[in-house]
mmCIF file of the C-alpha atoms, coordinates in Angstrom:
data_MODEL
# 
_entry.id   MODEL 
# 
loop_
_atom_site.group_PDB 
_atom_site.id 
_atom_site.type_symbol 
_atom_site.label_atom_id 
_atom_site.label_alt_id 
_atom_site.label_comp_id 
_atom_site.label_asym_id 
_atom_site.label_entity_id 
_atom_site.label_seq_id 
_atom_site.pdbx_PDB_ins_code 
_atom_site.Cartn_x 
_atom_site.Cartn_y 
_atom_site.Cartn_z 
_atom_site.occupancy 
_atom_site.B_iso_or_equiv 
_atom_site.pdbx_formal_charge 
_atom_site.auth_seq_id 
_atom_site.auth_comp_id 
_atom_site.auth_asym_id 
_atom_site.auth_atom_id 
_atom_site.pdbx_PDB_model_num 
ATOM 1   C CA . MET A 1 1   ? -16.165 14.985 27.767  1.00 0.00 ? 1   MET A CA 1 
ATOM 2   C CA . LYS A 1 2   ? -14.446 16.407 24.714  1.00 0.00 ? 2   LYS A CA 1 
ATOM 3   C CA . ILE A 1 3   ? -15.266 19.970 23.709  1.00 0.00 ? 3   ILE A CA 1 
ATOM 4   C CA . GLY A 1 4   ? -14.590 21.345 20.254  1.00 0.00 ? 4   GLY A CA 1 
ATOM 5   C CA . LEU A 1 5   ? -14.567 24.995 19.275  1.00 0.00 ? 5   LEU A CA 1 
ATOM 6   C CA . VAL A 1 6   ? -16.541 25.690 16.110  1.00 0.00 ? 6   VAL A CA 1 
ATOM 7   C CA . SER A 1 7   ? -16.473 29.077 14.404  1.00 0.00 ? 7   SER A CA 1 
ATOM 8   C CA . CYS A 1 8   ? -19.755 30.541 13.115  1.00 0.00 ? 8   CYS A CA 1 
ATOM 9   C CA . LEU A 1 9   ? -20.465 31.551 9.538   1.00 0.00 ? 9   LEU A CA 1 
ATOM 10  C CA . GLN A 1 10  ? -21.879 35.059 9.298   1.00 0.00 ? 10  GLN A CA 1 
ATOM 11  C CA . GLY A 1 11  ? -24.635 35.995 6.886   1.00 0.00 ? 11  GLY A CA 1 
ATOM 12  C CA . ALA A 1 12  ? -27.215 33.970 5.013   1.00 0.00 ? 12  ALA A CA 1 
ATOM 13  C CA . PRO A 1 13  ? -26.230 32.565 1.622   1.00 0.00 ? 13  PRO A CA 1 
ATOM 14  C CA . GLN A 1 14  ? -27.759 33.847 -1.580  1.00 0.00 ? 14  GLN A CA 1 
ATOM 15  C CA . VAL A 1 15  ? -29.084 31.106 -3.808  1.00 0.00 ? 15  VAL A CA 1 
ATOM 16  C CA . LYS A 1 16  ? -29.246 30.916 -7.579  1.00 0.00 ? 16  LYS A CA 1 
ATOM 17  C CA . ASP A 1 17  ? -30.438 27.945 -9.624  1.00 0.00 ? 17  ASP A CA 1 
ATOM 18  C CA . ALA A 1 18  ? -27.497 25.896 -10.921 1.00 0.00 ? 18  ALA A CA 1 
ATOM 19  C CA . GLU A 1 19  ? -27.038 25.605 -14.664 1.00 0.00 ? 19  GLU A CA 1 
ATOM 20  C CA . ILE A 1 20  ? -27.166 21.943 -15.690 1.00 0.00 ? 20  ILE A CA 1 
ATOM 21  C CA . GLY A 1 21  ? -25.341 20.469 -18.655 1.00 0.00 ? 21  GLY A CA 1 
ATOM 22  C CA . TYR A 1 22  ? -25.621 17.009 -20.156 1.00 0.00 ? 22  TYR A CA 1 
ATOM 23  C CA . GLY A 1 23  ? -23.709 13.906 -19.129 1.00 0.00 ? 23  GLY A CA 1 
ATOM 24  C CA . ASP A 1 24  ? -22.317 10.935 -20.996 1.00 0.00 ? 24  ASP A CA 1 
ATOM 25  C CA . GLU A 1 25  ? -23.870 7.617  -19.969 1.00 0.00 ? 25  GLU A CA 1 
ATOM 26  C CA . SER A 1 26  ? -21.028 5.656  -21.596 1.00 0.00 ? 26  SER A CA 1 
ATOM 27  C CA . THR A 1 27  ? -18.625 6.903  -18.918 1.00 0.00 ? 27  THR A CA 1 
ATOM 28  C CA . GLY A 1 28  ? -21.036 6.780  -16.015 1.00 0.00 ? 28  GLY A CA 1 
ATOM 29  C CA . SER A 1 29  ? -21.313 10.568 -16.172 1.00 0.00 ? 29  SER A CA 1 
ATOM 30  C CA . HIS A 1 30  ? -24.772 11.893 -15.420 1.00 0.00 ? 30  HIS A CA 1 
ATOM 31  C CA . PRO A 1 31  ? -26.364 15.354 -15.738 1.00 0.00 ? 31  PRO A CA 1 
ATOM 32  C CA . SER A 1 32  ? -24.458 16.206 -12.561 1.00 0.00 ? 32  SER A CA 1 
ATOM 33  C CA . SER A 1 33  ? -21.568 16.887 -14.937 1.00 0.00 ? 33  SER A CA 1 
ATOM 34  C CA . PHE A 1 34  ? -22.101 20.634 -15.034 1.00 0.00 ? 34  PHE A CA 1 
ATOM 35  C CA . ILE A 1 35  ? -21.029 23.020 -17.759 1.00 0.00 ? 35  ILE A CA 1 
ATOM 36  C CA . GLY A 1 36  ? -22.435 25.931 -15.756 1.00 0.00 ? 36  GLY A CA 1 
ATOM 37  C CA . VAL A 1 37  ? -20.886 27.456 -12.648 1.00 0.00 ? 37  VAL A CA 1 
ATOM 38  C CA . TYR A 1 38  ? -22.415 27.983 -9.214  1.00 0.00 ? 38  TYR A CA 1 
ATOM 39  C CA . ASP A 1 39  ? -20.554 30.867 -7.596  1.00 0.00 ? 39  ASP A CA 1 
ATOM 40  C CA . TYR A 1 40  ? -23.127 32.388 -5.276  1.00 0.00 ? 40  TYR A CA 1 
ATOM 41  C CA . GLY A 1 41  ? -23.503 32.761 -1.507  1.00 0.00 ? 41  GLY A CA 1 
ATOM 42  C CA . ASN A 1 42  ? -21.460 30.430 0.688   1.00 0.00 ? 42  ASN A CA 1 
ATOM 43  C CA . ALA A 1 43  ? -20.505 28.079 -2.140  1.00 0.00 ? 43  ALA A CA 1 
ATOM 44  C CA . PHE A 1 44  ? -17.220 27.444 -0.328  1.00 0.00 ? 44  PHE A CA 1 
ATOM 45  C CA . TYR A 1 45  ? -16.165 28.219 3.247   1.00 0.00 ? 45  TYR A CA 1 
ATOM 46  C CA . THR A 1 46  ? -13.959 27.191 6.156   1.00 0.00 ? 46  THR A CA 1 
ATOM 47  C CA . PHE A 1 47  ? -14.330 26.596 9.876   1.00 0.00 ? 47  PHE A CA 1 
ATOM 48  C CA . SER A 1 48  ? -12.217 25.269 12.731  1.00 0.00 ? 48  SER A CA 1 
ATOM 49  C CA . SER A 1 49  ? -13.089 22.635 15.300  1.00 0.00 ? 49  SER A CA 1 
ATOM 50  C CA . GLY A 1 50  ? -10.701 21.407 17.957  1.00 0.00 ? 50  GLY A CA 1 
ATOM 51  C CA . LEU A 1 51  ? -7.355  20.586 16.342  1.00 0.00 ? 51  LEU A CA 1 
ATOM 52  C CA . GLY A 1 52  ? -8.669  20.759 12.788  1.00 0.00 ? 52  GLY A CA 1 
ATOM 53  C CA . THR A 1 53  ? -9.292  23.333 10.108  1.00 0.00 ? 53  THR A CA 1 
ATOM 54  C CA . PHE A 1 54  ? -12.025 22.212 7.720   1.00 0.00 ? 54  PHE A CA 1 
ATOM 55  C CA . ILE A 1 55  ? -12.249 23.602 4.198   1.00 0.00 ? 55  ILE A CA 1 
ATOM 56  C CA . VAL A 1 56  ? -15.466 22.989 2.250   1.00 0.00 ? 56  VAL A CA 1 
ATOM 57  C CA . LEU A 1 57  ? -15.099 23.349 -1.512  1.00 0.00 ? 57  LEU A CA 1 
ATOM 58  C CA . ASN A 1 58  ? -17.642 23.318 -4.332  1.00 0.00 ? 58  ASN A CA 1 
ATOM 59  C CA . CYS A 1 59  ? -16.939 21.215 -7.409  1.00 0.00 ? 59  CYS A CA 1 
ATOM 60  C CA . TYR A 1 60  ? -19.599 23.151 -9.297  1.00 0.00 ? 60  TYR A CA 1 
ATOM 61  C CA . THR A 1 61  ? -17.857 26.474 -8.728  1.00 0.00 ? 61  THR A CA 1 
ATOM 62  C CA . SER A 1 62  ? -14.930 27.438 -10.918 1.00 0.00 ? 62  SER A CA 1 
ATOM 63  C CA . SER A 1 63  ? -11.594 26.109 -9.671  1.00 0.00 ? 63  SER A CA 1 
ATOM 64  C CA . GLU A 1 64  ? -9.558  27.791 -12.370 1.00 0.00 ? 64  GLU A CA 1 
ATOM 65  C CA . VAL A 1 65  ? -6.417  29.723 -11.420 1.00 0.00 ? 65  VAL A CA 1 
ATOM 66  C CA . GLY A 1 66  ? -7.486  33.210 -10.314 1.00 0.00 ? 66  GLY A CA 1 
ATOM 67  C CA . SER A 1 67  ? -11.107 32.240 -9.671  1.00 0.00 ? 67  SER A CA 1 
ATOM 68  C CA . ASN A 1 68  ? -12.802 33.220 -6.413  1.00 0.00 ? 68  ASN A CA 1 
ATOM 69  C CA . GLN A 1 69  ? -12.602 29.671 -5.094  1.00 0.00 ? 69  GLN A CA 1 
ATOM 70  C CA . TYR A 1 70  ? -8.955  29.227 -6.107  1.00 0.00 ? 70  TYR A CA 1 
ATOM 71  C CA . ASN A 1 71  ? -7.956  32.436 -4.348  1.00 0.00 ? 71  ASN A CA 1 
ATOM 72  C CA . PHE A 1 72  ? -10.034 31.486 -1.311  1.00 0.00 ? 72  PHE A CA 1 
ATOM 73  C CA . LEU A 1 73  ? -8.275  28.129 -1.014  1.00 0.00 ? 73  LEU A CA 1 
ATOM 74  C CA . ILE A 1 74  ? -4.784  29.659 -1.224  1.00 0.00 ? 74  ILE A CA 1 
ATOM 75  C CA . GLU A 1 75  ? -5.591  32.424 1.254   1.00 0.00 ? 75  GLU A CA 1 
ATOM 76  C CA . THR A 1 76  ? -7.179  29.978 3.692   1.00 0.00 ? 76  THR A CA 1 
ATOM 77  C CA . LEU A 1 77  ? -4.276  27.539 3.605   1.00 0.00 ? 77  LEU A CA 1 
ATOM 78  C CA . GLU A 1 78  ? -1.692  30.294 3.975   1.00 0.00 ? 78  GLU A CA 1 
ATOM 79  C CA . GLY A 1 79  ? -3.544  31.655 7.007   1.00 0.00 ? 79  GLY A CA 1 
ATOM 80  C CA . ILE A 1 80  ? -3.747  28.393 8.977   1.00 0.00 ? 80  ILE A CA 1 
ATOM 81  C CA . GLU A 1 81  ? -1.662  28.250 12.142  1.00 0.00 ? 81  GLU A CA 1 
ATOM 82  C CA . ARG A 1 82  ? -0.610  24.619 12.172  1.00 0.00 ? 82  ARG A CA 1 
ATOM 83  C CA . ASP A 1 83  ? 0.502   24.838 15.797  1.00 0.00 ? 83  ASP A CA 1 
ATOM 84  C CA . VAL A 1 84  ? -3.125  25.637 16.673  1.00 0.00 ? 84  VAL A CA 1 
ATOM 85  C CA . THR A 1 85  ? -4.946  23.420 14.139  1.00 0.00 ? 85  THR A CA 1 
ATOM 86  C CA . PRO A 1 86  ? -2.335  20.919 12.916  1.00 0.00 ? 86  PRO A CA 1 
ATOM 87  C CA . TRP A 1 87  ? -4.892  18.913 10.913  1.00 0.00 ? 87  TRP A CA 1 
ATOM 88  C CA . VAL A 1 88  ? -6.250  20.281 7.637   1.00 0.00 ? 88  VAL A CA 1 
ATOM 89  C CA . LEU A 1 89  ? -9.264  18.485 6.185   1.00 0.00 ? 89  LEU A CA 1 
ATOM 90  C CA . VAL A 1 90  ? -11.015 19.229 2.919   1.00 0.00 ? 90  VAL A CA 1 
ATOM 91  C CA . MET A 1 91  ? -14.619 18.320 2.133   1.00 0.00 ? 91  MET A CA 1 
ATOM 92  C CA . LEU A 1 92  ? -16.146 18.346 -1.348  1.00 0.00 ? 92  LEU A CA 1 
ATOM 93  C CA . HIS A 1 93  ? -18.876 16.508 -3.196  1.00 0.00 ? 93  HIS A CA 1 
ATOM 94  C CA . CYS A 1 94  ? -17.104 14.989 -6.202  1.00 0.00 ? 94  CYS A CA 1 
ATOM 95  C CA . PRO A 1 95  ? -14.261 12.496 -5.627  1.00 0.00 ? 95  PRO A CA 1 
ATOM 96  C CA . LEU A 1 96  ? -10.879 13.445 -7.059  1.00 0.00 ? 96  LEU A CA 1 
ATOM 97  C CA . TYR A 1 97  ? -9.968  9.748  -6.762  1.00 0.00 ? 97  TYR A CA 1 
ATOM 98  C CA . ASN A 1 98  ? -12.734 7.414  -7.861  1.00 0.00 ? 98  ASN A CA 1 
ATOM 99  C CA . THR A 1 99  ? -12.573 3.619  -8.031  1.00 0.00 ? 99  THR A CA 1 
ATOM 100 C CA . PHE A 1 100 ? -16.215 3.261  -9.120  1.00 0.00 ? 100 PHE A CA 1 
ATOM 101 C CA . PHE A 1 101 ? -17.694 3.132  -12.619 1.00 0.00 ? 101 PHE A CA 1 
ATOM 102 C CA . ALA A 1 102 ? -20.126 5.969  -11.972 1.00 0.00 ? 102 ALA A CA 1 
ATOM 103 C CA . HIS A 1 103 ? -19.073 9.606  -12.284 1.00 0.00 ? 103 HIS A CA 1 
ATOM 104 C CA . GLN A 1 104 ? -15.803 9.021  -14.090 1.00 0.00 ? 104 GLN A CA 1 
ATOM 105 C CA . ASN A 1 105 ? -14.143 11.919 -15.935 1.00 0.00 ? 105 ASN A CA 1 
ATOM 106 C CA . GLU A 1 106 ? -16.785 14.511 -15.143 1.00 0.00 ? 106 GLU A CA 1 
ATOM 107 C CA . THR A 1 107 ? -15.641 17.909 -16.311 1.00 0.00 ? 107 THR A CA 1 
ATOM 108 C CA . GLN A 1 108 ? -15.888 19.753 -13.017 1.00 0.00 ? 108 GLN A CA 1 
ATOM 109 C CA . THR A 1 109 ? -14.021 17.004 -11.150 1.00 0.00 ? 109 THR A CA 1 
ATOM 110 C CA . VAL A 1 110 ? -11.224 16.741 -13.712 1.00 0.00 ? 110 VAL A CA 1 
ATOM 111 C CA . ARG A 1 111 ? -10.676 20.499 -13.612 1.00 0.00 ? 111 ARG A CA 1 
ATOM 112 C CA . MET A 1 112 ? -10.647 20.629 -9.812  1.00 0.00 ? 112 MET A CA 1 
ATOM 113 C CA . LYS A 1 113 ? -8.128  17.780 -9.619  1.00 0.00 ? 113 LYS A CA 1 
ATOM 114 C CA . GLU A 1 114 ? -5.890  19.508 -12.174 1.00 0.00 ? 114 GLU A CA 1 
ATOM 115 C CA . ASN A 1 115 ? -6.035  22.836 -10.344 1.00 0.00 ? 115 ASN A CA 1 
ATOM 116 C CA . PHE A 1 116 ? -6.228  21.872 -6.668  1.00 0.00 ? 116 PHE A CA 1 
ATOM 117 C CA . GLU A 1 117 ? -4.340  18.621 -6.170  1.00 0.00 ? 117 GLU A CA 1 
ATOM 118 C CA . LYS A 1 118 ? -0.940  20.271 -6.320  1.00 0.00 ? 118 LYS A CA 1 
ATOM 119 C CA . ILE A 1 119 ? -2.148  22.820 -3.765  1.00 0.00 ? 119 ILE A CA 1 
ATOM 120 C CA . PHE A 1 120 ? -3.314  20.061 -1.400  1.00 0.00 ? 120 PHE A CA 1 
ATOM 121 C CA . VAL A 1 121 ? 0.166   18.523 -1.597  1.00 0.00 ? 121 VAL A CA 1 
ATOM 122 C CA . GLU A 1 122 ? 2.062   21.790 -1.254  1.00 0.00 ? 122 GLU A CA 1 
ATOM 123 C CA . TYR A 1 123 ? 0.129   22.807 1.868   1.00 0.00 ? 123 TYR A CA 1 
ATOM 124 C CA . ASN A 1 124 ? 0.078   19.334 3.425   1.00 0.00 ? 124 ASN A CA 1 
ATOM 125 C CA . VAL A 1 125 ? -3.671  18.712 3.453   1.00 0.00 ? 125 VAL A CA 1 
ATOM 126 C CA . ASN A 1 126 ? -4.199  15.568 5.527   1.00 0.00 ? 126 ASN A CA 1 
ATOM 127 C CA . ILE A 1 127 ? -7.528  14.117 4.375   1.00 0.00 ? 127 ILE A CA 1 
ATOM 128 C CA . VAL A 1 128 ? -9.970  14.891 1.555   1.00 0.00 ? 128 VAL A CA 1 
ATOM 129 C CA . PHE A 1 129 ? -13.561 13.692 2.098   1.00 0.00 ? 129 PHE A CA 1 
ATOM 130 C CA . SER A 1 130 ? -16.064 13.308 -0.734  1.00 0.00 ? 130 SER A CA 1 
ATOM 131 C CA . GLY A 1 131 ? -19.379 11.732 -1.720  1.00 0.00 ? 131 GLY A CA 1 
ATOM 132 C CA . HIS A 1 132 ? -21.154 11.650 -5.129  1.00 0.00 ? 132 HIS A CA 1 
ATOM 133 C CA . THR A 1 133 ? -20.508 7.943  -5.750  1.00 0.00 ? 133 THR A CA 1 
ATOM 134 C CA . HIS A 1 134 ? -22.744 5.712  -3.603  1.00 0.00 ? 134 HIS A CA 1 
ATOM 135 C CA . GLY A 1 135 ? -19.883 3.555  -2.369  1.00 0.00 ? 135 GLY A CA 1 
ATOM 136 C CA . TYR A 1 136 ? -17.062 3.611  0.166   1.00 0.00 ? 136 TYR A CA 1 
ATOM 137 C CA . LEU A 1 137 ? -13.405 4.255  -0.618  1.00 0.00 ? 137 LEU A CA 1 
ATOM 138 C CA . ARG A 1 138 ? -10.328 4.877  1.497   1.00 0.00 ? 138 ARG A CA 1 
ATOM 139 C CA . SER A 1 139 ? -7.111  5.536  -0.358  1.00 0.00 ? 139 SER A CA 1 
ATOM 140 C CA . LYS A 1 140 ? -3.483  5.184  0.536   1.00 0.00 ? 140 LYS A CA 1 
ATOM 141 C CA . PRO A 1 141 ? -1.533  8.463  0.697   1.00 0.00 ? 141 PRO A CA 1 
ATOM 142 C CA . VAL A 1 142 ? -1.712  9.461  -2.961  1.00 0.00 ? 142 VAL A CA 1 
ATOM 143 C CA . ALA A 1 143 ? -0.795  12.380 -5.182  1.00 0.00 ? 143 ALA A CA 1 
ATOM 144 C CA . PHE A 1 144 ? -0.831  12.661 -8.969  1.00 0.00 ? 144 PHE A CA 1 
ATOM 145 C CA . ASP A 1 145 ? -2.007  9.024  -9.118  1.00 0.00 ? 145 ASP A CA 1 
ATOM 146 C CA . GLU A 1 146 ? 1.143   7.796  -7.379  1.00 0.00 ? 146 GLU A CA 1 
ATOM 147 C CA . VAL A 1 147 ? 1.247   6.211  -3.917  1.00 0.00 ? 147 VAL A CA 1 
ATOM 148 C CA . PHE A 1 148 ? 3.436   7.958  -1.339  1.00 0.00 ? 148 PHE A CA 1 
ATOM 149 C CA . GLU A 1 149 ? 4.387   5.210  1.104   1.00 0.00 ? 149 GLU A CA 1 
ATOM 150 C CA . CYS A 1 150 ? 6.026   7.701  3.453   1.00 0.00 ? 150 CYS A CA 1 
ATOM 151 C CA . GLY A 1 151 ? 2.668   9.442  3.854   1.00 0.00 ? 151 GLY A CA 1 
ATOM 152 C CA . ASP A 1 152 ? 3.574   12.831 2.348   1.00 0.00 ? 152 ASP A CA 1 
ATOM 153 C CA . ALA A 1 153 ? 0.273   13.082 0.500   1.00 0.00 ? 153 ALA A CA 1 
ATOM 154 C CA . PRO A 1 154 ? -3.415  13.295 1.412   1.00 0.00 ? 154 PRO A CA 1 
ATOM 155 C CA . LEU A 1 155 ? -5.699  10.374 2.137   1.00 0.00 ? 155 LEU A CA 1 
ATOM 156 C CA . TYR A 1 156 ? -8.916  10.396 0.106   1.00 0.00 ? 156 TYR A CA 1 
ATOM 157 C CA . ILE A 1 157 ? -12.059 9.045  1.764   1.00 0.00 ? 157 ILE A CA 1 
ATOM 158 C CA . GLY A 1 158 ? -15.263 8.623  -0.227  1.00 0.00 ? 158 GLY A CA 1 
ATOM 159 C CA . ILE A 1 159 ? -18.189 8.141  2.132   1.00 0.00 ? 159 ILE A CA 1 
ATOM 160 C CA . GLY A 1 160 ? -21.137 8.519  -0.245  1.00 0.00 ? 160 GLY A CA 1 
ATOM 161 C CA . ASP A 1 161 ? -22.652 5.102  0.388   1.00 0.00 ? 161 ASP A CA 1 
ATOM 162 C CA . GLY A 1 162 ? -25.223 6.616  2.729   1.00 0.00 ? 162 GLY A CA 1 
ATOM 163 C CA . GLY A 1 163 ? -26.952 7.711  -0.469  1.00 0.00 ? 163 GLY A CA 1 
ATOM 164 C CA . GLN A 1 164 ? -27.563 4.198  -1.740  1.00 0.00 ? 164 GLN A CA 1 
ATOM 165 C CA . ARG A 1 165 ? -31.129 3.387  -2.771  1.00 0.00 ? 165 ARG A CA 1 
ATOM 166 C CA . GLY A 1 166 ? -32.672 -0.002 -1.986  1.00 0.00 ? 166 GLY A CA 1 
ATOM 167 C CA . ASP A 1 167 ? -30.666 -2.848 -3.469  1.00 0.00 ? 167 ASP A CA 1 
ATOM 168 C CA . GLU A 1 168 ? -28.361 -0.505 -5.382  1.00 0.00 ? 168 GLU A CA 1 
ATOM 169 C CA . ILE A 1 169 ? -24.780 -1.688 -5.916  1.00 0.00 ? 169 ILE A CA 1 
ATOM 170 C CA . GLU A 1 170 ? -22.025 0.749  -6.876  1.00 0.00 ? 170 GLU A CA 1 
ATOM 171 C CA . PHE A 1 171 ? -19.921 -1.125 -9.427  1.00 0.00 ? 171 PHE A CA 1 
ATOM 172 C CA . PHE A 1 172 ? -16.156 -0.758 -9.600  1.00 0.00 ? 172 PHE A CA 1 
ATOM 173 C CA . LEU A 1 173 ? -14.436 0.668  -12.660 1.00 0.00 ? 173 LEU A CA 1 
ATOM 174 C CA . ASN A 1 174 ? -11.813 -2.114 -12.589 1.00 0.00 ? 174 ASN A CA 1 
ATOM 175 C CA . ARG A 1 175 ? -12.041 -5.629 -11.179 1.00 0.00 ? 175 ARG A CA 1 
ATOM 176 C CA . THR A 1 176 ? -8.609  -5.214 -9.603  1.00 0.00 ? 176 THR A CA 1 
ATOM 177 C CA . PRO A 1 177 ? -8.343  -2.203 -7.253  1.00 0.00 ? 177 PRO A CA 1 
ATOM 178 C CA . GLU A 1 178 ? -6.125  0.618  -8.374  1.00 0.00 ? 178 GLU A CA 1 
ATOM 179 C CA . ASP A 1 179 ? -2.710  0.793  -6.674  1.00 0.00 ? 179 ASP A CA 1 
ATOM 180 C CA . TRP A 1 180 ? -3.800  3.764  -4.569  1.00 0.00 ? 180 TRP A CA 1 
ATOM 181 C CA . VAL A 1 181 ? -6.871  1.979  -3.129  1.00 0.00 ? 181 VAL A CA 1 
ATOM 182 C CA . GLU A 1 182 ? -6.551  0.854  0.491   1.00 0.00 ? 182 GLU A CA 1 
ATOM 183 C CA . CYS A 1 183 ? -10.116 -0.462 0.775   1.00 0.00 ? 183 CYS A CA 1 
ATOM 184 C CA . ARG A 1 184 ? -13.403 -0.129 -1.117  1.00 0.00 ? 184 ARG A CA 1 
ATOM 185 C CA . ASP A 1 185 ? -16.984 -1.351 -0.845  1.00 0.00 ? 185 ASP A CA 1 
ATOM 186 C CA . GLY A 1 186 ? -19.916 -0.817 -3.183  1.00 0.00 ? 186 GLY A CA 1 
ATOM 187 C CA . SER A 1 187 ? -22.662 -2.831 -1.516  1.00 0.00 ? 187 SER A CA 1 
ATOM 188 C CA . ASN A 1 188 ? -23.277 -1.423 1.971   1.00 0.00 ? 188 ASN A CA 1 
ATOM 189 C CA . TRP A 1 189 ? -24.554 1.678  3.721   1.00 0.00 ? 189 TRP A CA 1 
ATOM 190 C CA . SER A 1 190 ? -22.261 3.394  6.184   1.00 0.00 ? 190 SER A CA 1 
ATOM 191 C CA . PHE A 1 191 ? -21.158 6.592  7.856   1.00 0.00 ? 191 PHE A CA 1 
ATOM 192 C CA . GLY A 1 192 ? -17.935 7.492  9.601   1.00 0.00 ? 192 GLY A CA 1 
ATOM 193 C CA . THR A 1 193 ? -16.472 9.442  12.486  1.00 0.00 ? 193 THR A CA 1 
ATOM 194 C CA . LEU A 1 194 ? -13.129 11.168 12.797  1.00 0.00 ? 194 LEU A CA 1 
ATOM 195 C CA . GLU A 1 195 ? -11.522 11.687 16.203  1.00 0.00 ? 195 GLU A CA 1 
ATOM 196 C CA . ILE A 1 196 ? -8.377  13.803 16.418  1.00 0.00 ? 196 ILE A CA 1 
ATOM 197 C CA . PHE A 1 197 ? -6.280  13.035 19.496  1.00 0.00 ? 197 PHE A CA 1 
ATOM 198 C CA . ASN A 1 198 ? -3.246  15.263 19.008  1.00 0.00 ? 198 ASN A CA 1 
ATOM 199 C CA . SER A 1 199 ? -1.061  16.822 16.318  1.00 0.00 ? 199 SER A CA 1 
ATOM 200 C CA . THR A 1 200 ? 0.076   13.447 14.971  1.00 0.00 ? 200 THR A CA 1 
ATOM 201 C CA . THR A 1 201 ? -2.733  10.983 15.705  1.00 0.00 ? 201 THR A CA 1 
ATOM 202 C CA . ALA A 1 202 ? -6.339  10.761 14.516  1.00 0.00 ? 202 ALA A CA 1 
ATOM 203 C CA . GLU A 1 203 ? -8.745  7.870  14.152  1.00 0.00 ? 203 GLU A CA 1 
ATOM 204 C CA . TRP A 1 204 ? -11.174 7.394  11.273  1.00 0.00 ? 204 TRP A CA 1 
ATOM 205 C CA . THR A 1 205 ? -13.907 4.840  11.960  1.00 0.00 ? 205 THR A CA 1 
ATOM 206 C CA . ARG A 1 206 ? -16.498 3.555  9.511   1.00 0.00 ? 206 ARG A CA 1 
ATOM 207 C CA . ARG A 1 207 ? -19.754 2.044  10.752  1.00 0.00 ? 207 ARG A CA 1 
ATOM 208 C CA . LEU A 1 208 ? -21.968 -0.145 8.621   1.00 0.00 ? 208 LEU A CA 1 
ATOM 209 C CA . SER A 1 209 ? -25.608 0.862  8.950   1.00 0.00 ? 209 SER A CA 1 
ATOM 210 C CA . GLY A 1 210 ? -27.717 -1.728 10.759  1.00 0.00 ? 210 GLY A CA 1 
ATOM 211 C CA . VAL A 1 211 ? -24.656 -3.639 11.933  1.00 0.00 ? 211 VAL A CA 1 
ATOM 212 C CA . ASN A 1 212 ? -23.533 -3.397 15.525  1.00 0.00 ? 212 ASN A CA 1 
ATOM 213 C CA . LYS A 1 213 ? -19.871 -3.140 14.698  1.00 0.00 ? 213 LYS A CA 1 
ATOM 214 C CA . TRP A 1 214 ? -17.322 -0.802 13.162  1.00 0.00 ? 214 TRP A CA 1 
ATOM 215 C CA . GLU A 1 215 ? -15.841 -1.848 9.862   1.00 0.00 ? 215 GLU A CA 1 
ATOM 216 C CA . ASP A 1 216 ? -13.332 -0.527 7.342   1.00 0.00 ? 216 ASP A CA 1 
ATOM 217 C CA . TYR A 1 217 ? -12.442 -2.804 4.451   1.00 0.00 ? 217 TYR A CA 1 
# 
């Protein structure tokens, strides 16, 4: 039996309707490309579990330098005791690295990548999980669109294919995968599990829905 310690969030979030802008269908951008800002309640937060610190960020909250979310991210990363939780994992909705046609160049995602990617690298974030696109992506260690073969950069895992509808296929932006793509799939449903064994070893496993096997390709 493995037991993880999970901290509790105190207080109920306050909710305000998000302000929706208009997308650009020519780039695969939909009305989820917001020009408004959601900065209410627990729009971003952190918790620890076992050997990991998890940081949940909100693409639809301002990520500009000096914003509440920017300051929260810096303060959280500076306060992590890596000898206690050596793994740092970020979760957000919009993918900072996106191999699919849909949701390219959305304003909130571009701004978050510009403002936060350098922070992820500086503070040695290990993995960044995202959704939004209804496909599966696992990157190589990548930063600023360059592959870091030695591993000194985060992995990006997009696991949004659980949101596929019917016979939906998530089309790729380019026929040939980008250099930073390790594997990608736009035609299946799946979910994944992450098991952290120690300060240097963790295992990410993807399972295809309805298939009695684990797969990552």
